[in-house]
Amino acid sequence: MTLENTIVPESKLLYIETFGFQMNVSDSEKIAALLKGLGYGLTDSHANADLILLNTCSVRAKAEHKVYSQLGRFRGLKQERTGVLLGVGGCVAQQEGERLLKKVPWLDLVFGTHNLHLLPEMVRAAERGERRAEVAFIDAETRLDLFPPGDAPAGTTRFVTVMQGCDNYCSYCIVPYVRGREISRRSAEIVAEITAAVAAGVKEVTLLGQNVNSYGGKTDGEISFARLLREIAAIDGLERIRFTTSHPKDVSPELLDCFAALPKLCGHIHLPAQSGSDTVLAAMNRGYTRAEYLALVAALTTARPGIQITGDMIVGFPGETEDDFQQTLSLMEEIHYADLFSFIYSVRSGTKAAQLPDGINRKEKQERLDRLQSLQREFTAQRNSSFVGTRQRVLVEGMSKRGNQLYGRTDGNRVVNLVAEPSLVGTMVEVTITDSSQHSLLGEIVA
Ligand code: SAM
Ligand code: SF4
């Protein structure tokens, strides 16, 4: 995923390459805001940048390898243009710390997932020729005070981080080790940030966290996620609320009520199952069974008929048999996900699953992934074509990358392209869906 870099007239140029998920995109926005104070404006090309930062992800080995290959690429650039600074932040930085400075002698700074606030000071030091790595975890109270406010470029939609870290320890996942313990941001600050964003023109917010629906649960005196949603829904001028990611074990009855009671809460939930087999779910330490997951999807559909369900699936978890995999395919048949992100299990050193004997060869894992993805392509195409002829409310977000169309999203998070006046960006329009493809819908504005 790449952050949309926009050029602003500061005196030095900052290029940020963002790896991984939305949380990192949101962190990159915060990094850009922090470095504005040092005179760095964003550029969309590394070629003319004075400072290059890689905001990294280590959820899977592939994302981690990409970081090293980019660092190799930037070595030449550092040799050609003296004075260019290079830094690494995020999960790979957290894992490697000081070691990364040793492995990559042309690297200037390394900052961990709890150390964004130190970045301005570290960049100043790097400008003076000092190389530093800062990856210490910070205690929860101090972290709450240091929570950098979001400062996304003004737009129609905005990510708002509501919590950080994760305490779930799914057996395959590195996140609890590289992002630390779960903390919930203060609700009053979240509501104030969104109120200010709405005053600046934002119409839709996406609340972010590794496990948003456990929001508040571990902080004395803090409100629940459902209560937070109700407070945000009361903000005048805000039209839509989304959130991601939800852990199935933490969807509370109060959250189901929100889907029934809050029209601003969009009819979409990203609810990763990870597997359809009870044996694999238990080995993954997910905390729910297939039957519980299915019951939850049924309850969500009752609370909000037509809700769009998307998810994540992992194939090739250690010990996954063909029968387990068939269970995953059959779960997909039952749910008919609107979209599904699917991954081959990647061994992450230090996690519990890394100690399990694997036993499934790479070819077989790839073959399972191909079968799963081919089934999902059918479901996505069917789902998209089912919208043709329907009327949808679309929040227009901007100009589409291809050609002269605008794009926006439906309440259920389907992307719609339309031919319309650019002045409609930032407005809600009624659209008839005229065509569909694998990735998006085509619409015409209803006169
Ligand atoms: N907190 C979210 C949840 O519980 O669903 C997900 C966060 S994780 C950054 C995003 C996705 O990466 C997960 O849902 C999972 O499917 C995938 N993932 C995490 N660790 C993985 C691993 N070791 N191998 C393959 N996929 C992995
Ligand atoms: Fe990783 Fe599980 Fe936490 Fe999601 S809930 S971030 S998959 S440990």
Short mmCIF file of C-alpha atoms and ligand atoms in Angstrom, two decimals:
data_model
loop_
_atom_site.label_atom_id
_atom_site.label_comp_id
_atom_site.label_asym_id
_atom_site.label_seq_id
_atom_site.Cartn_x
_atom_site.Cartn_y
_atom_site.Cartn_z
CA MET A 1 0.00 0.00 0.00
CA THR A 2 1.46 3.42 -0.87
CA LEU A 3 0.65 6.67 0.88
CA GLU A 4 -0.59 9.27 -1.59
CA ASN A 5 2.23 11.78 -1.31
CA THR A 6 1.24 15.34 -2.19
CA ILE A 7 3.78 18.07 -2.84
CA VAL A 8 3.74 21.04 -0.45
CA PRO A 9 6.09 24.02 -0.64
CA GLU A 10 8.40 23.25 2.31
CA SER A 11 12.12 23.74 1.77
CA LYS A 12 13.21 20.08 2.05
CA LEU A 13 11.54 17.07 0.52
CA LEU A 14 10.40 13.93 2.33
CA TYR A 15 9.58 10.68 0.55
CA ILE A 16 7.76 8.01 2.61
CA GLU A 17 7.32 4.48 1.33
CA THR A 18 4.62 2.68 3.29
CA PHE A 19 4.46 -1.11 3.54
CA GLY A 20 1.65 -3.23 4.95
CA PHE A 21 -1.78 -2.28 6.24
CA GLN A 22 -3.87 0.85 6.94
CA MET A 23 -2.29 1.30 10.35
CA ASN A 24 1.04 2.00 8.64
CA VAL A 25 -0.60 4.42 6.18
CA SER A 26 -1.99 6.27 9.18
CA ASP A 27 1.44 6.26 10.91
CA SER A 28 3.00 7.66 7.72
CA GLU A 29 0.52 10.54 7.85
CA LYS A 30 1.62 11.21 11.42
CA ILE A 31 5.30 11.08 10.42
CA ALA A 32 4.67 13.60 7.65
CA ALA A 33 2.90 15.89 10.12
CA LEU A 34 5.75 15.64 12.65
CA LEU A 35 8.42 16.43 10.08
CA LYS A 36 6.57 19.41 8.62
CA GLY A 37 7.85 21.28 11.66
CA LEU A 38 11.44 20.69 10.44
CA GLY A 39 10.62 22.10 7.01
CA TYR A 40 10.05 18.79 5.24
CA GLY A 41 7.24 18.69 2.67
CA LEU A 42 6.08 15.49 1.00
CA THR A 43 7.23 14.50 -2.46
CA ASP A 44 5.95 11.56 -4.50
CA SER A 45 9.37 10.57 -5.84
CA HIS A 46 12.45 9.31 -4.02
CA ALA A 47 14.59 10.79 -6.83
CA ASN A 48 14.42 14.36 -5.53
CA ALA A 49 13.95 13.61 -1.82
CA ASP A 50 16.24 14.95 0.93
CA LEU A 51 14.91 12.39 3.40
CA ILE A 52 13.65 8.90 2.50
CA LEU A 53 11.75 6.94 5.15
CA LEU A 54 10.58 3.34 4.81
CA ASN A 55 7.63 2.66 7.11
CA THR A 56 7.83 -1.11 7.29
CA CYS A 57 5.72 -4.18 8.03
CA SER A 58 6.93 -7.59 9.19
CA VAL A 59 3.62 -9.47 9.32
CA ARG A 60 4.90 -11.77 6.55
CA ALA A 61 8.43 -12.57 5.38
CA LYS A 62 7.64 -11.18 1.91
CA ALA A 63 6.96 -7.67 3.24
CA GLU A 64 10.19 -7.83 5.22
CA HIS A 65 12.25 -8.94 2.20
CA LYS A 66 10.86 -6.04 0.18
CA VAL A 67 12.28 -3.62 2.75
CA TYR A 68 15.78 -5.05 2.33
CA SER A 69 15.56 -4.91 -1.44
CA GLN A 70 14.46 -1.26 -1.27
CA LEU A 71 17.34 -0.46 1.08
CA GLY A 72 19.68 -2.01 -1.51
CA ARG A 73 18.16 0.17 -4.19
CA PHE A 74 18.63 3.34 -2.18
CA ARG A 75 22.32 2.62 -1.61
CA GLY A 76 23.12 3.89 -5.13
CA LEU A 77 21.05 7.01 -4.58
CA LYS A 78 22.92 7.80 -1.37
CA GLN A 79 26.21 7.48 -3.26
CA GLU A 80 25.03 9.70 -6.13
CA ARG A 81 23.53 12.47 -4.00
CA THR A 82 25.44 13.32 -0.84
CA GLY A 83 23.28 14.64 1.96
CA VAL A 84 20.26 12.43 1.26
CA LEU A 85 19.13 10.83 4.53
CA LEU A 86 17.65 7.34 4.78
CA GLY A 87 15.57 5.99 7.68
CA VAL A 88 13.58 2.88 8.56
CA GLY A 89 10.58 2.84 10.91
CA GLY A 90 7.75 0.45 11.77
CA CYS A 91 7.81 -3.26 12.53
CA VAL A 92 11.08 -4.28 10.82
CA ALA A 93 12.81 -1.38 12.59
CA GLN A 94 11.30 -2.54 15.89
CA GLN A 95 12.53 -6.10 15.37
CA GLU A 96 16.04 -5.25 14.22
CA GLY A 97 16.88 -2.02 16.07
CA GLU A 98 20.61 -1.26 16.28
CA ARG A 99 21.38 -4.40 14.21
CA LEU A 100 19.84 -2.74 11.18
CA LEU A 101 22.34 0.15 11.38
CA LYS A 102 25.14 -2.44 11.38
CA LYS A 103 23.66 -4.51 8.54
CA VAL A 104 23.00 -1.44 6.39
CA PRO A 105 25.94 0.98 6.82
CA TRP A 106 24.33 3.57 4.50
CA LEU A 107 21.28 3.83 6.76
CA ASP A 108 21.00 6.98 8.95
CA LEU A 109 18.19 6.27 11.40
CA VAL A 110 15.98 3.50 12.76
CA PHE A 111 12.83 4.27 14.77
CA GLY A 112 10.53 1.71 16.39
CA THR A 113 6.76 1.56 16.65
CA HIS A 114 6.69 3.45 19.99
CA ASN A 115 9.20 6.11 18.96
CA LEU A 116 7.51 8.31 16.35
CA HIS A 117 7.67 11.26 18.76
CA LEU A 118 11.50 11.07 18.71
CA LEU A 119 11.67 11.37 14.95
CA PRO A 120 12.18 15.17 14.64
CA GLU A 121 15.09 14.99 17.08
CA MET A 122 16.57 11.97 15.27
CA VAL A 123 16.31 13.64 11.87
CA ARG A 124 18.07 16.73 13.23
CA ALA A 125 20.82 14.47 14.59
CA ALA A 126 21.08 12.68 11.23
CA GLU A 127 21.42 16.07 9.50
CA ARG A 128 24.47 16.60 11.74
CA GLY A 129 25.83 13.18 10.73
CA GLU A 130 24.75 11.19 13.83
CA ARG A 131 23.34 7.70 13.20
CA ARG A 132 20.77 6.54 15.77
CA ALA A 133 18.39 3.67 16.50
CA GLU A 134 15.52 4.22 18.97
CA VAL A 135 13.31 1.20 19.57
CA ALA A 136 12.55 1.17 23.30
CA PHE A 137 8.96 0.27 24.23
CA ILE A 138 7.27 2.96 26.29
CA ASP A 139 4.83 2.35 29.18
CA ALA A 140 1.12 2.76 28.50
CA GLU A 141 0.56 6.01 30.47
CA THR A 142 3.42 7.82 28.74
CA ARG A 143 2.35 6.43 25.38
CA LEU A 144 -1.11 7.89 25.81
CA ASP A 145 0.42 11.33 26.36
CA LEU A 146 2.67 10.87 23.34
CA PHE A 147 -0.05 9.62 20.99
CA PRO A 148 0.64 11.83 18.00
CA PRO A 149 -2.57 13.38 16.69
CA GLY A 150 -3.49 12.41 13.16
CA ASP A 151 -2.79 15.12 10.62
CA ALA A 152 -3.88 13.71 7.31
CA PRO A 153 -4.02 16.09 4.35
CA ALA A 154 -7.46 17.71 4.21
CA GLY A 155 -9.80 15.42 2.33
CA THR A 156 -13.17 13.71 2.40
CA THR A 157 -12.13 10.64 4.36
CA ARG A 158 -9.69 10.14 7.17
CA PHE A 159 -8.10 7.37 9.23
CA VAL A 160 -8.25 7.88 13.00
CA THR A 161 -6.18 5.58 15.20
CA VAL A 162 -8.18 4.62 18.29
CA MET A 163 -5.89 2.01 19.73
CA GLN A 164 -2.42 0.57 19.33
CA GLY A 165 -0.82 -2.80 19.98
CA CYS A 166 -2.44 -6.16 20.50
CA ASP A 167 -2.74 -8.60 23.40
CA ASN A 168 -4.28 -11.47 21.48
CA TYR A 169 -1.18 -13.48 20.61
CA CYS A 170 -2.63 -15.42 17.71
CA SER A 171 0.00 -18.12 17.42
CA TYR A 172 1.17 -17.12 13.91
CA CYS A 173 1.33 -13.36 14.43
CA ILE A 174 4.28 -11.06 15.09
CA VAL A 175 2.17 -7.95 15.82
CA PRO A 176 2.03 -8.24 19.66
CA TYR A 177 5.84 -8.50 19.70
CA VAL A 178 6.55 -5.54 17.42
CA ARG A 179 3.69 -3.21 18.39
CA GLY A 180 3.55 -4.01 22.10
CA ARG A 181 0.65 -4.19 24.55
CA GLU A 182 -2.79 -2.99 23.59
CA ILE A 183 -3.64 0.58 24.61
CA SER A 184 -6.77 2.57 23.87
CA ARG A 185 -6.46 6.23 23.06
CA ARG A 186 -8.50 8.61 25.24
CA SER A 187 -12.05 8.83 23.88
CA ALA A 188 -12.28 12.59 24.50
CA GLU A 189 -9.21 13.12 22.26
CA ILE A 190 -10.64 10.90 19.53
CA VAL A 191 -13.95 12.76 19.54
CA ALA A 192 -12.15 16.15 19.55
CA GLU A 193 -9.93 15.10 16.63
CA ILE A 194 -12.90 13.94 14.57
CA THR A 195 -14.94 17.05 15.43
CA ALA A 196 -12.06 19.24 14.19
CA ALA A 197 -11.62 17.10 11.06
CA VAL A 198 -15.32 17.40 10.23
CA ALA A 199 -15.10 21.18 10.64
CA ALA A 200 -12.27 21.05 8.07
CA GLY A 201 -14.45 19.16 5.58
CA VAL A 202 -13.99 15.46 6.42
CA LYS A 203 -17.20 13.44 5.82
CA GLU A 204 -16.11 9.91 6.68
CA VAL A 205 -13.77 8.45 9.30
CA THR A 206 -12.28 4.98 9.54
CA LEU A 207 -11.37 4.07 13.11
CA LEU A 208 -8.18 2.04 13.16
CA GLY A 209 -6.66 -0.51 15.51
CA GLN A 210 -5.43 -4.10 15.43
CA ASN A 211 -8.56 -5.10 17.28
CA VAL A 212 -10.83 -2.05 17.49
CA ASN A 213 -13.77 -3.77 19.11
CA SER A 214 -11.82 -4.45 22.28
CA TYR A 215 -11.40 -0.65 22.57
CA GLY A 216 -11.57 0.65 26.16
CA GLY A 217 -11.80 -2.82 27.68
CA LYS A 218 -8.42 -2.66 29.39
CA THR A 219 -8.46 0.98 30.49
CA ASP A 220 -10.14 1.89 33.78
CA GLY A 221 -12.92 4.41 33.32
CA GLU A 222 -12.75 4.37 29.50
CA ILE A 223 -15.92 3.86 27.48
CA SER A 224 -16.55 0.77 25.32
CA PHE A 225 -16.15 0.67 21.55
CA ALA A 226 -19.94 0.68 21.08
CA ARG A 227 -20.22 3.80 23.29
CA LEU A 228 -17.38 5.44 21.34
CA LEU A 229 -19.24 4.77 18.09
CA ARG A 230 -22.36 6.42 19.52
CA GLU A 231 -20.39 9.50 20.60
CA ILE A 232 -18.76 9.79 17.18
CA ALA A 233 -22.10 9.29 15.44
CA ALA A 234 -23.42 12.32 17.37
CA ILE A 235 -20.89 14.64 15.67
CA ASP A 236 -22.82 16.98 13.38
CA GLY A 237 -21.69 17.01 9.78
CA LEU A 238 -20.01 13.58 9.92
CA GLU A 239 -21.75 11.34 7.41
CA ARG A 240 -20.09 7.96 7.68
CA ILE A 241 -18.15 5.85 10.18
CA ARG A 242 -16.14 2.74 9.34
CA PHE A 243 -13.74 0.72 11.46
CA THR A 244 -11.12 -1.94 11.03
CA THR A 245 -10.05 -4.54 12.12
CA SER A 246 -12.57 -6.42 14.24
CA HIS A 247 -11.71 -9.59 16.06
CA PRO A 248 -14.69 -11.98 15.91
CA LYS A 249 -14.32 -12.90 19.60
CA ASP A 250 -14.81 -9.24 20.62
CA VAL A 251 -17.97 -8.31 18.68
CA SER A 252 -20.28 -7.46 21.60
CA PRO A 253 -24.11 -7.39 21.63
CA GLU A 254 -23.77 -3.59 22.07
CA LEU A 255 -21.77 -3.40 18.86
CA LEU A 256 -24.48 -5.41 17.05
CA ASP A 257 -27.00 -2.86 18.40
CA CYS A 258 -24.92 -0.06 16.86
CA PHE A 259 -25.30 -1.65 13.43
CA ALA A 260 -29.07 -1.63 13.97
CA ALA A 261 -29.31 1.84 15.51
CA LEU A 262 -26.68 4.08 13.88
CA PRO A 263 -27.34 4.94 10.24
CA LYS A 264 -23.93 6.67 10.03
CA LEU A 265 -22.20 3.36 10.78
CA CYS A 266 -21.54 1.86 7.35
CA GLY A 267 -22.94 -1.55 6.42
CA HIS A 268 -19.58 -3.27 6.14
CA ILE A 269 -17.42 -5.22 8.56
CA HIS A 270 -13.96 -6.67 8.03
CA LEU A 271 -14.12 -9.81 10.13
CA PRO A 272 -11.11 -12.06 9.54
CA ALA A 273 -11.86 -15.75 10.14
CA GLN A 274 -8.31 -16.94 9.22
CA SER A 275 -9.54 -20.54 8.80
CA GLY A 276 -12.78 -22.53 8.57
CA SER A 277 -11.44 -25.50 10.53
CA ASP A 278 -11.93 -25.75 14.30
CA THR A 279 -8.67 -27.67 14.67
CA VAL A 280 -6.71 -24.94 12.91
CA LEU A 281 -8.58 -22.13 14.70
CA ALA A 282 -7.66 -23.67 18.05
CA ALA A 283 -4.01 -24.06 17.00
CA MET A 284 -4.06 -20.42 15.88
CA ASN A 285 -5.38 -19.38 19.33
CA ARG A 286 -8.19 -17.38 17.73
CA GLY A 287 -10.68 -17.83 20.57
CA TYR A 288 -13.76 -18.81 18.52
CA THR A 289 -15.07 -21.81 16.65
CA ARG A 290 -16.42 -22.02 13.13
CA ALA A 291 -19.98 -22.31 14.53
CA GLU A 292 -19.49 -19.20 16.68
CA TYR A 293 -18.13 -17.28 13.70
CA LEU A 294 -21.12 -18.30 11.57
CA ALA A 295 -23.55 -17.35 14.36
CA LEU A 296 -21.86 -13.94 14.57
CA VAL A 297 -22.23 -13.36 10.84
CA ALA A 298 -25.92 -14.30 11.12
CA ALA A 299 -26.38 -11.84 14.02
CA LEU A 300 -24.66 -9.07 12.05
CA THR A 301 -26.90 -9.74 9.06
CA THR A 302 -29.96 -9.58 11.30
CA ALA A 303 -28.77 -6.31 12.85
CA ARG A 304 -27.96 -4.79 9.45
CA PRO A 305 -29.57 -6.61 6.52
CA GLY A 306 -27.29 -6.50 3.47
CA ILE A 307 -24.13 -5.89 5.53
CA GLN A 308 -21.03 -6.60 3.43
CA ILE A 309 -18.64 -9.03 5.09
CA THR A 310 -14.96 -9.10 4.14
CA GLY A 311 -12.18 -11.08 5.76
CA ASP A 312 -8.67 -12.52 5.87
CA MET A 313 -7.70 -16.18 5.46
CA ILE A 314 -4.41 -17.97 5.99
CA VAL A 315 -3.64 -21.19 4.13
CA GLY A 316 -0.92 -23.70 4.95
CA PHE A 317 -0.86 -23.13 8.73
CA PRO A 318 1.35 -25.88 10.26
CA GLY A 319 -0.59 -29.14 10.30
CA GLU A 320 -3.44 -27.90 8.05
CA THR A 321 -4.75 -31.00 6.26
CA GLU A 322 -6.66 -31.11 2.98
CA ASP A 323 -9.77 -31.69 5.08
CA ASP A 324 -9.05 -28.55 7.17
CA PHE A 325 -8.55 -26.61 3.96
CA GLN A 326 -11.88 -27.94 2.61
CA GLN A 327 -13.48 -26.54 5.77
CA THR A 328 -12.07 -23.12 4.88
CA LEU A 329 -13.52 -23.34 1.37
CA SER A 330 -16.88 -24.44 2.78
CA LEU A 331 -16.89 -21.52 5.24
CA MET A 332 -16.33 -19.22 2.27
CA GLU A 333 -19.27 -20.93 0.49
CA GLU A 334 -21.47 -20.22 3.50
CA ILE A 335 -20.45 -16.59 3.92
CA HIS A 336 -19.92 -15.53 0.30
CA TYR A 337 -17.42 -12.83 1.34
CA ALA A 338 -17.65 -9.59 -0.58
CA ASP A 339 -13.83 -9.57 -0.61
CA LEU A 340 -11.16 -11.68 1.01
CA PHE A 341 -7.46 -11.07 1.64
CA SER A 342 -5.67 -14.40 1.62
CA PHE A 343 -2.14 -15.32 2.52
CA ILE A 344 0.16 -18.31 2.65
CA TYR A 345 1.23 -18.85 6.26
CA SER A 346 4.58 -17.20 6.83
CA VAL A 347 6.79 -18.39 9.69
CA ARG A 348 7.52 -15.48 12.04
CA SER A 349 10.39 -16.12 14.34
CA GLY A 350 9.52 -15.74 18.04
CA THR A 351 5.84 -16.66 17.59
CA LYS A 352 4.36 -19.85 19.06
CA ALA A 353 3.55 -21.33 15.66
CA ALA A 354 7.17 -20.97 14.56
CA GLN A 355 7.93 -23.98 16.82
CA LEU A 356 5.33 -26.22 15.17
CA PRO A 357 6.46 -28.77 12.60
CA ASP A 358 5.32 -27.55 9.19
CA GLY A 359 4.95 -30.60 6.98
CA ILE A 360 3.20 -28.91 4.06
CA ASN A 361 5.40 -28.17 1.08
CA ARG A 362 5.46 -24.78 -0.63
CA LYS A 363 3.88 -26.13 -3.82
CA GLU A 364 0.90 -27.49 -1.93
CA LYS A 365 0.43 -24.22 -0.03
CA GLN A 366 0.53 -22.25 -3.27
CA GLU A 367 -1.95 -24.65 -4.84
CA ARG A 368 -4.35 -24.18 -1.88
CA LEU A 369 -4.01 -20.42 -2.14
CA ASP A 370 -4.74 -20.54 -5.89
CA ARG A 371 -7.88 -22.65 -5.33
CA LEU A 372 -9.09 -20.34 -2.58
CA GLN A 373 -8.44 -17.20 -4.60
CA SER A 374 -10.12 -18.57 -7.68
CA LEU A 375 -13.26 -19.36 -5.62
CA GLN A 376 -13.20 -15.88 -4.08
CA ARG A 377 -12.86 -14.24 -7.52
CA GLU A 378 -16.16 -15.89 -8.47
CA PHE A 379 -17.84 -14.63 -5.28
CA THR A 380 -16.51 -11.10 -5.72
CA ALA A 381 -17.61 -10.97 -9.36
CA GLN A 382 -21.07 -12.33 -8.46
CA ARG A 383 -21.39 -9.86 -5.62
CA ASN A 384 -20.35 -6.93 -7.78
CA SER A 385 -22.69 -7.86 -10.62
CA SER A 386 -25.57 -8.20 -8.13
CA PHE A 387 -25.37 -4.43 -7.63
CA VAL A 388 -25.99 -3.65 -11.32
CA GLY A 389 -29.34 -1.85 -11.63
CA THR A 390 -29.45 -0.91 -7.93
CA ARG A 391 -29.38 2.59 -6.51
CA GLN A 392 -26.55 3.40 -4.08
CA ARG A 393 -25.47 6.39 -2.03
CA VAL A 394 -21.87 7.12 -2.92
CA LEU A 395 -19.52 9.45 -1.08
CA VAL A 396 -17.32 10.91 -3.84
CA GLU A 397 -13.70 10.81 -2.68
CA GLY A 398 -11.64 12.06 -5.61
CA MET A 399 -10.51 11.71 -9.21
CA SER A 400 -9.90 8.12 -10.24
CA LYS A 401 -6.33 7.20 -11.24
CA ARG A 402 -7.52 6.11 -14.67
CA GLY A 403 -8.92 8.80 -16.95
CA ASN A 404 -11.43 11.47 -16.17
CA GLN A 405 -13.69 9.59 -13.82
CA LEU A 406 -14.45 10.27 -10.18
CA TYR A 407 -14.49 7.51 -7.60
CA GLY A 408 -16.25 6.95 -4.33
CA ARG A 409 -17.58 4.14 -2.20
CA THR A 410 -20.98 2.76 -1.35
CA ASP A 411 -22.12 2.32 2.24
CA GLY A 412 -21.00 -1.33 1.93
CA ASN A 413 -17.48 -0.24 0.83
CA ARG A 414 -17.70 -1.13 -2.87
CA VAL A 415 -15.68 1.23 -5.07
CA VAL A 416 -17.78 3.04 -7.69
CA ASN A 417 -16.35 4.95 -10.65
CA LEU A 418 -18.49 7.66 -12.23
CA VAL A 419 -18.33 10.31 -14.88
CA ALA A 420 -19.25 13.50 -13.05
CA GLU A 421 -18.17 17.03 -12.30
CA PRO A 422 -15.01 17.27 -10.13
CA SER A 423 -16.93 19.75 -7.96
CA LEU A 424 -18.84 16.74 -6.59
CA VAL A 425 -15.77 15.50 -4.68
CA GLY A 426 -16.66 15.49 -1.00
CA THR A 427 -20.39 15.16 -1.56
CA MET A 428 -22.82 12.28 -1.19
CA VAL A 429 -24.56 11.42 -4.47
CA GLU A 430 -27.32 8.99 -5.48
CA VAL A 431 -26.03 6.66 -8.18
CA THR A 432 -27.48 3.92 -10.37
CA ILE A 433 -24.98 1.10 -10.86
CA THR A 434 -24.67 0.41 -14.60
CA ASP A 435 -21.83 -2.11 -14.79
CA SER A 436 -19.40 -4.09 -12.65
CA SER A 437 -15.94 -5.60 -12.88
CA GLN A 438 -13.81 -7.70 -10.56
CA HIS A 439 -12.62 -4.70 -8.57
CA SER A 440 -15.22 -1.98 -8.91
CA LEU A 441 -18.64 -0.79 -10.02
CA LEU A 442 -19.55 1.78 -12.62
CA GLY A 443 -22.30 4.25 -11.81
CA GLU A 444 -24.35 7.10 -13.21
CA ILE A 445 -25.58 9.93 -11.06
CA VAL A 446 -29.35 9.92 -10.65
CA ALA A 447 -30.60 13.25 -11.94
N1 SAM B 1 -5.66 -7.78 13.92
C1 SAM B 1 -6.19 -8.27 12.75
C2 SAM B 1 -6.99 -9.56 13.03
O1 SAM B 1 -6.93 -10.14 14.05
O2 SAM B 1 -7.65 -10.02 12.15
C3 SAM B 1 -5.20 -8.51 11.65
C4 SAM B 1 -3.92 -7.81 11.62
S1 SAM B 1 -2.68 -8.57 10.62
C5 SAM B 1 -1.64 -7.23 10.46
C6 SAM B 1 -3.45 -8.72 9.02
C7 SAM B 1 -3.55 -10.10 8.50
O3 SAM B 1 -2.28 -10.62 8.20
C8 SAM B 1 -4.15 -11.11 9.45
O4 SAM B 1 -5.54 -11.04 9.50
C9 SAM B 1 -3.66 -12.42 8.89
O5 SAM B 1 -4.56 -12.94 7.95
C10 SAM B 1 -2.37 -12.02 8.19
N2 SAM B 1 -1.22 -12.58 8.90
C11 SAM B 1 -0.75 -12.25 10.12
N3 SAM B 1 0.32 -13.00 10.43
C12 SAM B 1 0.53 -13.84 9.39
C13 SAM B 1 1.48 -14.86 9.11
N4 SAM B 1 2.42 -15.20 9.99
N5 SAM B 1 1.41 -15.49 7.92
C14 SAM B 1 0.46 -15.17 7.01
N6 SAM B 1 -0.47 -14.22 7.23
C15 SAM B 1 -0.44 -13.56 8.40
FE1 SF4 B 2 -2.17 -10.45 15.08
FE2 SF4 B 2 -4.19 -11.80 16.18
FE3 SF4 B 2 -3.48 -9.42 17.14
FE4 SF4 B 2 -4.67 -9.59 14.76
S1 SF4 B 2 -5.57 -10.15 16.73
S2 SF4 B 2 -2.88 -8.37 15.27
S3 SF4 B 2 -3.84 -11.47 13.96
S4 SF4 B 2 -2.25 -11.26 17.20
#
